[in-house]
PDB file of C-alpha atoms and ligand atoms in Angstrom:
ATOM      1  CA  UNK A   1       0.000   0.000   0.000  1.00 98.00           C
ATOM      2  CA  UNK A   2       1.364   3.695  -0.811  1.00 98.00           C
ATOM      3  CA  UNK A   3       1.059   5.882   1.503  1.00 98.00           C
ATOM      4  CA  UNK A   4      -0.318   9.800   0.615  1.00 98.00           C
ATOM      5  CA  UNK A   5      -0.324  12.509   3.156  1.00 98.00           C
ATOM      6  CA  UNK A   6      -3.643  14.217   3.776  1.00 98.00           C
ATOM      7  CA  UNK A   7      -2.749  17.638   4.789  1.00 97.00           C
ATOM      8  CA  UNK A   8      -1.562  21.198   3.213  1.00 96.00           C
ATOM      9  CA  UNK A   9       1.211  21.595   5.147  1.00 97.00           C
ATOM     10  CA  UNK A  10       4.337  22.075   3.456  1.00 97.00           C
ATOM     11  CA  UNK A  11       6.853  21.162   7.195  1.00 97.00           C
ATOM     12  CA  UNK A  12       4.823  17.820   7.153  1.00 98.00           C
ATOM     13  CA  UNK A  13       5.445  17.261   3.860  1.00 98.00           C
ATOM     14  CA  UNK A  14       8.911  17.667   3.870  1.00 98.00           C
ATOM     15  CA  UNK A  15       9.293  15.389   6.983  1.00 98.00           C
ATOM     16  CA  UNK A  16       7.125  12.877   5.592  1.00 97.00           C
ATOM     17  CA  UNK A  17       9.132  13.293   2.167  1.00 97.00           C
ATOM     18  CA  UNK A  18      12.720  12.955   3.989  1.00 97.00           C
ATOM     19  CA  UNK A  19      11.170   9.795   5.595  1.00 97.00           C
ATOM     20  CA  UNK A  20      11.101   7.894   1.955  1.00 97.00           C
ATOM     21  CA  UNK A  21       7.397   6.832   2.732  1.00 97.00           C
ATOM     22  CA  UNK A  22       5.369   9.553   0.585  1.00 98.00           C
ATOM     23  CA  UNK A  23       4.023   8.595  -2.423  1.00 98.00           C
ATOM     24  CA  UNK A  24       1.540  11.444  -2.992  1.00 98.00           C
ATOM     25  CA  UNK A  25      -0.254  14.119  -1.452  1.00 98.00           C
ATOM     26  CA  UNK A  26      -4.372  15.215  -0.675  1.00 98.00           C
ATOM     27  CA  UNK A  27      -5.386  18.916   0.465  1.00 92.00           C
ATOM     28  CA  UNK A  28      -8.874  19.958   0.510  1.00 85.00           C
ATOM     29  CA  UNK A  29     -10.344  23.108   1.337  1.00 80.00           C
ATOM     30  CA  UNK A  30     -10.404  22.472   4.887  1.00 85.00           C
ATOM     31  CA  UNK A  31      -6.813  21.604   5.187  1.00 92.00           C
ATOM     32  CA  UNK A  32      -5.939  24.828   3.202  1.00 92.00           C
ATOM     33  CA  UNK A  33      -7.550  27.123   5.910  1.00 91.00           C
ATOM     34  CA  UNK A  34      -6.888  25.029   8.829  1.00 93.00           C
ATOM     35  CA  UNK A  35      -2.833  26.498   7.651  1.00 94.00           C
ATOM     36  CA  UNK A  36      -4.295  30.084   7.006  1.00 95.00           C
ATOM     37  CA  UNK A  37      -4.365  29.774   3.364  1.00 94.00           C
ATOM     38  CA  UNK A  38      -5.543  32.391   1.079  1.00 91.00           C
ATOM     39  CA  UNK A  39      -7.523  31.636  -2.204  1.00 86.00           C
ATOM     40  CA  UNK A  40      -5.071  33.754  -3.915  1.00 89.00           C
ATOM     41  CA  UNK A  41      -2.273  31.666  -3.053  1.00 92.00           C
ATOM     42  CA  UNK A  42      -3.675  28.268  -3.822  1.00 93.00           C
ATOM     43  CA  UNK A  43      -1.889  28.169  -6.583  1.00 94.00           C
ATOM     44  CA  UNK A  44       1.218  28.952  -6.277  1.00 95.00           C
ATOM     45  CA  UNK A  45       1.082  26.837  -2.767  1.00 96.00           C
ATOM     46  CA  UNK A  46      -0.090  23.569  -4.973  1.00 96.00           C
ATOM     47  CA  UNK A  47       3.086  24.140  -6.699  1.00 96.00           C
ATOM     48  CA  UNK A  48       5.271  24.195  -4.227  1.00 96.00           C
ATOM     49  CA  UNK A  49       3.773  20.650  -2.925  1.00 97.00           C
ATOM     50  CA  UNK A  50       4.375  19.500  -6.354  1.00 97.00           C
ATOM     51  CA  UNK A  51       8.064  20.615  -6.281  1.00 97.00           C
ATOM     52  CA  UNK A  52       8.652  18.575  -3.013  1.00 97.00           C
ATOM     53  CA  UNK A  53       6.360  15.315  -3.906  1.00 96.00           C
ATOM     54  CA  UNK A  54       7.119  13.163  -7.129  1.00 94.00           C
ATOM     55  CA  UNK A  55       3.750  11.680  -7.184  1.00 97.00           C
ATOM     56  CA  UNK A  56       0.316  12.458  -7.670  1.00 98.00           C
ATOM     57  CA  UNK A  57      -1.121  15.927  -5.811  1.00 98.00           C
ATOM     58  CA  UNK A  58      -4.966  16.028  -5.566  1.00 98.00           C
ATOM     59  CA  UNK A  59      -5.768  19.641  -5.586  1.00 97.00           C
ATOM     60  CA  UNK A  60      -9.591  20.186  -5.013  1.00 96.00           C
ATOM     61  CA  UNK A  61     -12.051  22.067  -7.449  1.00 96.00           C
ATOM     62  CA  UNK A  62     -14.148  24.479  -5.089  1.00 93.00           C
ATOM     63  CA  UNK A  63     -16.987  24.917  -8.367  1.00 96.00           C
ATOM     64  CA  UNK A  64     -20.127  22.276  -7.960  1.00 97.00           C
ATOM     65  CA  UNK A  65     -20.949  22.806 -11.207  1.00 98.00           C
ATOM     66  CA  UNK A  66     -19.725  21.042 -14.448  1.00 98.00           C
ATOM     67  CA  UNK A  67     -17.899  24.190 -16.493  1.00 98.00           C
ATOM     68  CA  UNK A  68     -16.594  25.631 -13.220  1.00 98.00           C
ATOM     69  CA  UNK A  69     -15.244  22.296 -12.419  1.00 98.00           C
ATOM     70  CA  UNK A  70     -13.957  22.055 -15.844  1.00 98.00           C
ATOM     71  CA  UNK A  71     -12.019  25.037 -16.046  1.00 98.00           C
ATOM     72  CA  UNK A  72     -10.760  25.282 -12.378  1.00 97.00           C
ATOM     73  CA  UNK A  73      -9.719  21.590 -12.890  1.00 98.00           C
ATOM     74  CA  UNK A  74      -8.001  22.767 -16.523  1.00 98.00           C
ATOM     75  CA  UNK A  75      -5.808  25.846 -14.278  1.00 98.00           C
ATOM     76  CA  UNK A  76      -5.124  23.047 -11.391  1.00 97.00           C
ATOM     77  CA  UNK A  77      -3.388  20.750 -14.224  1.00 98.00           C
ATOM     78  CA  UNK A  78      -1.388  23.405 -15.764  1.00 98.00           C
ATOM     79  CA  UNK A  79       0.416  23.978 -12.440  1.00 97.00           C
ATOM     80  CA  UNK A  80       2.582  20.683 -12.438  1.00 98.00           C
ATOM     81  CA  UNK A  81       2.576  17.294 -14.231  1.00 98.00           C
ATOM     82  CA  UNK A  82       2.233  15.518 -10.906  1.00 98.00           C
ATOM     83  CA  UNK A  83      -1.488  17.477 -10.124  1.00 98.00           C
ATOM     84  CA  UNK A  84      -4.552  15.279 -10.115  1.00 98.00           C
ATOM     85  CA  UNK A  85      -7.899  17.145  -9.979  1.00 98.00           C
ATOM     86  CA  UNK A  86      -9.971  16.718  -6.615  1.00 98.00           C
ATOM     87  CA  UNK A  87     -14.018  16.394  -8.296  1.00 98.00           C
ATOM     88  CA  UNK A  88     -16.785  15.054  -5.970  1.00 98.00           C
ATOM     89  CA  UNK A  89     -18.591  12.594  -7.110  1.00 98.00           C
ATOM     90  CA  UNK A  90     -21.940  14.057  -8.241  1.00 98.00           C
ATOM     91  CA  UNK A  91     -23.849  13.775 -11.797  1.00 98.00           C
ATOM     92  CA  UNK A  92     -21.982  17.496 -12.374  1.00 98.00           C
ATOM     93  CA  UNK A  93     -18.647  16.203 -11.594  1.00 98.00           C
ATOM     94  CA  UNK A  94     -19.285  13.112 -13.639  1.00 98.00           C
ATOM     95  CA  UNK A  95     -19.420  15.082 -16.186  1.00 98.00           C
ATOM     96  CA  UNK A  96     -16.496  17.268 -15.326  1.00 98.00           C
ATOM     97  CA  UNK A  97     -14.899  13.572 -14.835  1.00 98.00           C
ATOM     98  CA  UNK A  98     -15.450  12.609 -18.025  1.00 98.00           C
ATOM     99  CA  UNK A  99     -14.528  16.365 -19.771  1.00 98.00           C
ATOM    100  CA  UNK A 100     -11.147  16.824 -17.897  1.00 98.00           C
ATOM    101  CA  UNK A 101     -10.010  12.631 -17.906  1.00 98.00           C
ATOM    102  CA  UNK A 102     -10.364  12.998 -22.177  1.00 98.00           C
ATOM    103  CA  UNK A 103      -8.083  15.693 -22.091  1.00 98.00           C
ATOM    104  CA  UNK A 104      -5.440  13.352 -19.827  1.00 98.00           C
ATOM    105  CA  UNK A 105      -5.891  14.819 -16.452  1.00 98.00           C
ATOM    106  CA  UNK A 106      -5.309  12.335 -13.909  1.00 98.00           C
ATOM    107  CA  UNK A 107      -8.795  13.157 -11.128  1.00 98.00           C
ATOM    108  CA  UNK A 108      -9.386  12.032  -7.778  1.00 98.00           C
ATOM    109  CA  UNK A 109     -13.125  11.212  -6.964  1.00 98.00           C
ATOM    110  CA  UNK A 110     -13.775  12.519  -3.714  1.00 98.00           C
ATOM    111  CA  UNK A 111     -16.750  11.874  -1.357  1.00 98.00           C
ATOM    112  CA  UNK A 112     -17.133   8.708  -2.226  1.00 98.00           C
ATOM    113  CA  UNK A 113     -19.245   6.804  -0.119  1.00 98.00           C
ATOM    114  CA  UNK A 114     -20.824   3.718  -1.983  1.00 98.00           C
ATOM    115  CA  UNK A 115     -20.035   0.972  -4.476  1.00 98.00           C
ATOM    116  CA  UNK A 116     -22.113   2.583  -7.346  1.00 98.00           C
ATOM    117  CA  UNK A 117     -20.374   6.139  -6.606  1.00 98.00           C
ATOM    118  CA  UNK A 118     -16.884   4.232  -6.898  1.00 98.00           C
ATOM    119  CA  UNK A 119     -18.155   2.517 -10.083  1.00 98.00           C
ATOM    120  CA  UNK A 120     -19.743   5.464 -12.028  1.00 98.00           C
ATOM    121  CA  UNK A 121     -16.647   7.651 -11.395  1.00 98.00           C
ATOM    122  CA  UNK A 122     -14.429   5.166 -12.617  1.00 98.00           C
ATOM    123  CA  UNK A 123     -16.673   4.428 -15.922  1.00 98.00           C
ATOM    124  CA  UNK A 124     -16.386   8.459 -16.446  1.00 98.00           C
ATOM    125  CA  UNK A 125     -12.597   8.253 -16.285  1.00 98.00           C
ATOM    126  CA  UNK A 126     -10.929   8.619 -12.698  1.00 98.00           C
ATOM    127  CA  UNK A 127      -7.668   7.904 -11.875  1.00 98.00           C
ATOM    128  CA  UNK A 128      -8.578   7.358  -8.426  1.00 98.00           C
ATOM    129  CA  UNK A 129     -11.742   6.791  -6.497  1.00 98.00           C
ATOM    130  CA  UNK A 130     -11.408   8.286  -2.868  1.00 98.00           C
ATOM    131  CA  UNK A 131     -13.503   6.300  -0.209  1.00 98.00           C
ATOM    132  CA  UNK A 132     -14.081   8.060   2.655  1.00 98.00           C
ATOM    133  CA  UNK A 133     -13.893   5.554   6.108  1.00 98.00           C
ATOM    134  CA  UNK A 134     -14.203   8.250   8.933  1.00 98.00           C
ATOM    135  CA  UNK A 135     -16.965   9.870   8.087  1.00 98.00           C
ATOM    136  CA  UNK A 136     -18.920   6.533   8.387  1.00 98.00           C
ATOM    137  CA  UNK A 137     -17.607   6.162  11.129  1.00 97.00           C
ATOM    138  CA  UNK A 138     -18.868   9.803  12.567  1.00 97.00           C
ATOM    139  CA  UNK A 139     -22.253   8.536  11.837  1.00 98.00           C
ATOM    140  CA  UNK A 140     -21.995   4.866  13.888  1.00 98.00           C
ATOM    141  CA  UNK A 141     -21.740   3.169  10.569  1.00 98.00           C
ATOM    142  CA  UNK A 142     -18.328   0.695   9.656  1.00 98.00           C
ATOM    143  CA  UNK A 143     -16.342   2.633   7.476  1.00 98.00           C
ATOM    144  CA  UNK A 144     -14.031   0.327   7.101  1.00 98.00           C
ATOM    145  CA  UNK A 145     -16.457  -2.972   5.735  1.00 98.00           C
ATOM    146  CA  UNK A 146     -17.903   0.208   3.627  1.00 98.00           C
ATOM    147  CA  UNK A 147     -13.957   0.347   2.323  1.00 98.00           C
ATOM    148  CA  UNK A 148     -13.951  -3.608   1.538  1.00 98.00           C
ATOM    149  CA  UNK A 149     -16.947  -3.008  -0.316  1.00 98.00           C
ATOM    150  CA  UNK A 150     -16.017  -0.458  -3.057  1.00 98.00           C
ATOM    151  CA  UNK A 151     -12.252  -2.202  -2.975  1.00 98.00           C
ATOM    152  CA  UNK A 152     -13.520  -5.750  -4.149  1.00 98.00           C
ATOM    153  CA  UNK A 153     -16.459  -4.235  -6.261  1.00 98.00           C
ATOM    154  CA  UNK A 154     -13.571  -2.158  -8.781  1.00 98.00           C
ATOM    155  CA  UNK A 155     -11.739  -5.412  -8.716  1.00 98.00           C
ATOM    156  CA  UNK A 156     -14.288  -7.363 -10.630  1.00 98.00           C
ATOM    157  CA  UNK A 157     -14.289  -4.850 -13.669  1.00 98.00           C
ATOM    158  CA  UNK A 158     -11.547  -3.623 -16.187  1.00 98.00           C
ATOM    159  CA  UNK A 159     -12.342   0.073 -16.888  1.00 98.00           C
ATOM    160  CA  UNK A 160      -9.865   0.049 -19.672  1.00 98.00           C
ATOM    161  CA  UNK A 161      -7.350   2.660 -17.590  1.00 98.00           C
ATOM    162  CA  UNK A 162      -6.001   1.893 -14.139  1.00 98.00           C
ATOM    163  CA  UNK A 163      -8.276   3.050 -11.325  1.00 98.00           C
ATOM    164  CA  UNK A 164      -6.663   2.588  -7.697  1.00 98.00           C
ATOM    165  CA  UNK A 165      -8.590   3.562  -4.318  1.00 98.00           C
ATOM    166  CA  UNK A 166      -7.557   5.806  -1.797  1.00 98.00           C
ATOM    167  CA  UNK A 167      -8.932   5.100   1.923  1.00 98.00           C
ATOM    168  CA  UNK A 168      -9.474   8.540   2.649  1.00 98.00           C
ATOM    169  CA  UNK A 169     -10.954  10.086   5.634  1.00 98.00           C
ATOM    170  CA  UNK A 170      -8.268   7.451   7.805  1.00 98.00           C
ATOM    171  CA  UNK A 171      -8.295   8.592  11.518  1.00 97.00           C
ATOM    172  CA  UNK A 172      -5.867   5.842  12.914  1.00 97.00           C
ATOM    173  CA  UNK A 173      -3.876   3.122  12.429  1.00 97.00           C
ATOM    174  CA  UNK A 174      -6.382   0.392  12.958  1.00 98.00           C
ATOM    175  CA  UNK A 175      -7.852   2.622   9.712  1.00 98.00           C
ATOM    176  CA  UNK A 176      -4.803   1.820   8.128  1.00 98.00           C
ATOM    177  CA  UNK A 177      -4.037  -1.888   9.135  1.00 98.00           C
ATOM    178  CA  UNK A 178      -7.594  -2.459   7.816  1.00 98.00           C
ATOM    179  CA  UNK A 179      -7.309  -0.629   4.784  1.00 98.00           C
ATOM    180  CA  UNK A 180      -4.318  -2.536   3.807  1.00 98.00           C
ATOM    181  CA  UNK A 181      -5.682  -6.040   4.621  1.00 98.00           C
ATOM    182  CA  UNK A 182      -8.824  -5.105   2.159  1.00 98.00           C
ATOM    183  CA  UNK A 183      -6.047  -4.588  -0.781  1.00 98.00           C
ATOM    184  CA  UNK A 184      -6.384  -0.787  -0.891  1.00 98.00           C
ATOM    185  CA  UNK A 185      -4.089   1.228  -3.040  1.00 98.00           C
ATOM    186  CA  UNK A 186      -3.339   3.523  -1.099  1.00 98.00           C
ATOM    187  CA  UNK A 187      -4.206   5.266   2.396  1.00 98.00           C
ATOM    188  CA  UNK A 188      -3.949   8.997   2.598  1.00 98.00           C
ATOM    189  CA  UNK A 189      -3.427   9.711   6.237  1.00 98.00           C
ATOM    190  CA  UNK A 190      -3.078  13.234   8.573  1.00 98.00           C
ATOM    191  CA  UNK A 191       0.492  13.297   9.694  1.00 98.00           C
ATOM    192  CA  UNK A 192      -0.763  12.331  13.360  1.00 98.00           C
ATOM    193  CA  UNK A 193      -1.896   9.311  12.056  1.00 98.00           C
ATOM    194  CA  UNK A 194       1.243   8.672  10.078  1.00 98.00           C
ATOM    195  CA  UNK A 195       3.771   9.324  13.128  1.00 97.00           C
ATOM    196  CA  UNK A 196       1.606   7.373  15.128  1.00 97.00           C
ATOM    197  CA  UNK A 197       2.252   4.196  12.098  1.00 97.00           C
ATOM    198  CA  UNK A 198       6.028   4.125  12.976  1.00 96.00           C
ATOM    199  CA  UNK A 199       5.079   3.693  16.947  1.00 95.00           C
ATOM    200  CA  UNK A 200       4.782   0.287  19.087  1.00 95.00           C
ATOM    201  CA  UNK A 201       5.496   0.629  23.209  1.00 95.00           C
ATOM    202  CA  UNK A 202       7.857  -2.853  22.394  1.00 96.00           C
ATOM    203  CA  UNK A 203       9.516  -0.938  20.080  1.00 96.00           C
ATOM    204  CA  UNK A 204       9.960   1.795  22.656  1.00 94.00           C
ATOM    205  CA  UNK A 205      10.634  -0.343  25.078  1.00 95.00           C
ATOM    206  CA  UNK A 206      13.126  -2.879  23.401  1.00 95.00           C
ATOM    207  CA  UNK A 207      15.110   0.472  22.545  1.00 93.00           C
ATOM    208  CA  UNK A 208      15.339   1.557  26.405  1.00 92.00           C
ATOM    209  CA  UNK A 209      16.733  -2.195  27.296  1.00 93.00           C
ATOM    210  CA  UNK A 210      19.342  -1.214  24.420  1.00 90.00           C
ATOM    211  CA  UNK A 211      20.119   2.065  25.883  1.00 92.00           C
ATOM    212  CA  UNK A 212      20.172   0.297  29.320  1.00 91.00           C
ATOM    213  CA  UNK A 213      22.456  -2.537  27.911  1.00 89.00           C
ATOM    214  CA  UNK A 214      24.731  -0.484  26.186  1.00 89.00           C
ATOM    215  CA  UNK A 215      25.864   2.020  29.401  1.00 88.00           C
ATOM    216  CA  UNK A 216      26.608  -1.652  31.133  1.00 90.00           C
ATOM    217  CA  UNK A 217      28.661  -2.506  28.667  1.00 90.00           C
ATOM    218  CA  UNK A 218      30.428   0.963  27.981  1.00 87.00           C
ATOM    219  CA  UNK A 219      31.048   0.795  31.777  1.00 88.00           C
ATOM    220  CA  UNK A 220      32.661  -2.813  31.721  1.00 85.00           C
TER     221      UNK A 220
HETATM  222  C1  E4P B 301      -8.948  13.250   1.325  1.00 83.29           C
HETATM  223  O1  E4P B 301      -8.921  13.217   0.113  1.00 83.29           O
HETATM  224  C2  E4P B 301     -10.156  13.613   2.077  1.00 83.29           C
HETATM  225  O2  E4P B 301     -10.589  14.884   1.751  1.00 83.29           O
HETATM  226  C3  E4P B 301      -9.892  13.502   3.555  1.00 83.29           C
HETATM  227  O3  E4P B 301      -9.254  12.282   3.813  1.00 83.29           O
HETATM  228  C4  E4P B 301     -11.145  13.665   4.388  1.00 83.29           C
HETATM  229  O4  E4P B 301     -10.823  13.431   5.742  1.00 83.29           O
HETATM  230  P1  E4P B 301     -11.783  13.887   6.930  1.00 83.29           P
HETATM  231  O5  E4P B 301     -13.019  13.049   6.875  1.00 83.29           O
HETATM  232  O6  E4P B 301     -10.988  13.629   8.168  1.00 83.29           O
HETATM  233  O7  E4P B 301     -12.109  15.346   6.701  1.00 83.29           O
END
């Protein structure tokens, strides 16, 4: 499984990066603000992810409907070769889907939430269909089994272009372990959740008896 980072912060980015463990990127709206970003710098601040991150960086179309979507998603290209346009999946961003994919840009389909969503957006084209697990789980429903669902449904079809899944919406590592064990592409995760992936107390624990070990011996 390849591991994105869900965030819009470029000094998590660059950690992550330096770690060897990115693969990609997701920002949203939300993410963008949550740093203090301003709409007139979304730009230039997608391309400076794109300068630090070799693979794909989902940049999210704010229009709802289809030409909006088309042209924002037409400027978010342009930025970098690496940018895949963020399009929710709705019978306007189908469409938009469909449009923008023709024209080669890799999309994203985000809010994705059932196995005909997943399926539709990948008939219209997408790159990647984003199932969100967290969200379900907001609501007292099993995100994850909602994950295995869209994740064996693609795999029965051959769209004629690759389609991977992102769990999306992944708020631990139990997300993670689970999204892995159902075959998902790819997890995009908040950079809590990923620091949290590289801990076990053993680990901790077996590293102290080291330490512990080691001033014996360098007192010997
Ligand atoms: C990523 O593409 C999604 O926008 C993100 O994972 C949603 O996460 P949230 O449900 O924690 O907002």
């Amino acid at each position: 499984m390849k591991f994105f980072l869900d965030t819009a912060d470029i000094a998590e980015i660059e950690e992550a990066e330096s770690w060897g463990v990115l693969s990609g990127v997701t920002t949203n709206p939300t993410l963008y603000s949550r740093i203090g970003g301003k709409l007139a710098n979304f730009h230039e601040h997608v391309k400076s992810i794109c300068s630090i991150v070799g693979g794909p960086v989902s940049a999210e179309v704010v229009s709802l409907e289809r030409d909006g979507m088309i042209r924002e998603g037409e400027e978010l290209a342009a930025l970098a070769p690496n940018v895949a346009v963020k399009v929710p999946v709705t019978p306007e961003g189908l469409a938009a889907i469909k449009a923008l994919s023709a024209k080669g840009v890799s999309i994203n389909t985000t809010l994705c939430f059932t196995v005909p969503q997943a399926l539709l957006a990948a008939r219209a084209g997408t790159r990647y269909v984003s199932p969100f697990v967290g969200r379900f789980d907001d609501i007292s429903e099993d995100g994850i089994e909602h994950l295995g669902r869209t994740v064996a449904a693609l795999a029965n079809y051959d769209f004629g272009h690759p389609v991977e899944v992102i769990a999306a919406s992944i708020r631990s590592a139990n997300h993670v372990t689970q999204a892995a064990l159902l075959g998902a592409d790819i997890a995009t995760v908040p950079f809590a959740v990923l620091k949290n992936l590289v801990k076990h107390p053993l680990t901790d624990r077996g590293l102290d008896a080291f330490l512990a070990d080691w001033e014996k011996v360098k007192n010997s």
